[in-house]
Amino acid sequence: GLPRAVGCANGTDALMLILRGMGIGPGCTVATVSHTAVATVAAIEMAGATPLLLDIDPETYTMDADELAAVLEEPPPGLRPIRAAIPVHIYGQACDLGPMLEACRAADVRLIEDCAQAHGAAWQGQRLGTLGDAAAFSLYPTKNLGALGDGGILATADAELADRIAAIRQYGWKRRYISDMQGVNSRLDEIQAAILRVKLQHLDAQNARRQQIAAAYDAAIAGTGLTAPVRRPGCEHVFHLYVLRHPERDAIMAALKAQGIGTGIHYPVPVHEQPAYEGRVALGPADCDETSRAAREVFSLPMYPELTDEQVERVCTALRAL
Ligand SMILES: *Cc1c(COP(=O)(O)O)cnc(C)c1O
């Protein structure tokens, strides 16, 4: 639904290119979350900006909209000006975009959607990626829309921004062999693009299959004491991941493993607790407490559209026996 999209090498580059295209870099702060793939934070640092990590809402695991509004109104002392916010539509579900858009507009801060896990999802009937100033998608093989190798794409309604980014993506060229600005090489490989054009036609059907699997899991865990994914009202969740929560997570994962069912943790160590970032990266006033708690309690069930009904039923049987 957006007029412009620019392919690039991966999702991390898509975020970095958006920031560079907006002129956000050294001397700027960018607010995001610690509960994300480390790529979100890496992209901010690649652009030369300073990340500010905010906490999450413990029900949906997305950025705490109140904390974002608070830091935009009263930035934590000692920080360079906040120029952008990158909320992450984690696990395939929209952030609380209403108040976020309002807070960013009021503070003249760009809102960049990290859609790397939310291809095809919607907020109040509008596709994710169309609500902020720009959106970044990863096309890594495991994503809802994945290539056969790495890939990324960014989308925006701002034609000038798209032109600038298209130049930065390839050596700063607008004209062949003439670099009008500092650029990088982050092309989307053409073989991957050809594969993606075909796979894009199957995205909605594959998301529908993910939703069907999620509904089966929901029914199976009713009464087990596990916390099911909470759907934000009015939003379409595309279940990049199906994430459960329980204080005794490790024991439950072990019980499932004994039945031959693999699980994962997304993510076991929040960005602000990672060796590369701990003590170095700025945190919001909430100190990412809910983020740290979630990292100790969440785990993910098998979730991809190719799962057969028999496989889903096997997972459900194991869940019911917990
Ligand atoms: C996968 C992912 C990225 C990065 O994408 P790459 O293609 O691996 O660079 C960024 N943000 C989130 C939330 C992701 O899940």
Tab-separated table of N, CA and C and ligand atoms in Angstrom, residues 10-13 15 36-37 39-40 88 90 114 116-117 138-140 143 150-151 240 267, ligand 1:
chain	number	residue	atom	x	y	z
A	10	ASN	N	19.708	-6.729	3.839
A	10	ASN	CA	19.135	-7.433	4.994
A	10	ASN	C	18.306	-6.444	5.817
A	11	GLY	N	17.653	-6.956	6.854
A	11	GLY	CA	16.772	-6.110	7.661
A	11	GLY	C	17.527	-5.099	8.505
A	12	THR	N	18.702	-5.479	8.968
A	12	THR	CA	19.524	-4.554	9.752
A	12	THR	C	19.889	-3.345	8.896
A	13	ASP	N	20.325	-3.610	7.667
A	13	ASP	CA	20.657	-2.512	6.751
A	13	ASP	C	19.425	-1.655	6.457
A	15	LEU	N	16.992	-0.838	8.403
A	15	LEU	CA	16.852	0.135	9.499
A	15	LEU	C	17.956	1.192	9.434
A	36	THR	N	14.196	-7.372	21.781
A	36	THR	CA	14.164	-7.452	20.314
A	36	THR	C	15.372	-8.249	19.851
A	37	ALA	N	15.368	-8.581	18.558
A	37	ALA	CA	16.585	-9.115	17.947
A	37	ALA	C	17.651	-8.025	18.081
A	39	ALA	N	19.665	-6.998	16.271
A	39	ALA	CA	19.816	-6.253	15.014
A	39	ALA	C	19.234	-4.842	15.083
A	40	THR	N	18.123	-4.682	15.793
A	40	THR	CA	17.487	-3.361	15.876
A	40	THR	C	18.455	-2.348	16.478
A	88	VAL	N	9.168	-2.089	17.771
A	88	VAL	CA	9.290	-3.373	17.068
A	88	VAL	C	7.959	-4.107	17.173
A	90	ILE	N	6.859	-6.999	17.562
A	90	ILE	CA	7.509	-8.271	17.902
A	90	ILE	C	6.544	-9.457	17.804
A	114	ASP	N	9.818	-1.273	12.943
A	114	ASP	CA	10.597	-2.485	12.687
A	114	ASP	C	9.594	-3.608	12.424
A	116	ALA	N	10.268	-6.487	10.890
A	116	ALA	CA	11.015	-7.697	10.516
A	116	ALA	C	10.290	-8.983	10.904
A	117	GLN	N	9.329	-8.886	11.838
A	117	GLN	CA	8.588	-10.084	12.247
A	117	GLN	C	7.107	-9.953	11.924
A	138	SER	N	12.903	-7.427	7.304
A	138	SER	CA	13.941	-8.414	7.007
A	138	SER	C	13.320	-9.488	6.130
A	139	LEU	N	14.095	-10.016	5.196
A	139	LEU	CA	13.622	-11.101	4.340
A	139	LEU	C	14.485	-12.346	4.542
A	140	TYR	N	15.044	-12.438	5.731
A	140	TYR	CA	15.831	-13.601	6.138
A	140	TYR	C	14.951	-14.848	6.027
A	143	LYS	N	11.820	-15.573	8.290
A	143	LYS	CA	10.778	-14.557	8.516
A	143	LYS	C	9.495	-14.944	7.779
A	150	ASP	N	19.894	-14.036	2.536
A	150	ASP	CA	19.571	-12.766	3.178
A	150	ASP	C	18.920	-11.785	2.213
A	151	GLY	N	18.108	-10.917	2.780
A	151	GLY	CA	17.502	-9.843	2.002
A	151	GLY	C	16.794	-8.900	2.954
A	240	HIS	N	4.603	-14.626	13.621
A	240	HIS	CA	5.977	-15.003	13.285
A	240	HIS	C	6.447	-16.028	14.319
A	267	TYR	N	13.651	-13.532	23.539
A	267	TYR	CA	15.068	-13.820	23.415
A	267	TYR	C	15.623	-14.107	24.792
B	1	LIG	C1	15.363	-10.419	11.924
B	1	LIG	C2	15.209	-9.100	12.586
B	1	LIG	C3	15.970	-7.977	12.224
B	1	LIG	C4	17.160	-8.021	11.325
B	1	LIG	O1	17.040	-8.613	10.131
B	1	LIG	P1	18.300	-9.250	9.344
B	1	LIG	O2	17.746	-9.503	8.005
B	1	LIG	O3	18.690	-10.492	10.085
B	1	LIG	O4	19.386	-8.232	9.340
B	1	LIG	C5	15.657	-6.755	12.802
B	1	LIG	N1	14.678	-6.652	13.714
B	1	LIG	C6	13.952	-7.707	14.117
B	1	LIG	C7	12.863	-7.509	15.115
B	1	LIG	C8	14.198	-8.982	13.586
B	1	LIG	O5	13.464	-10.023	13.994
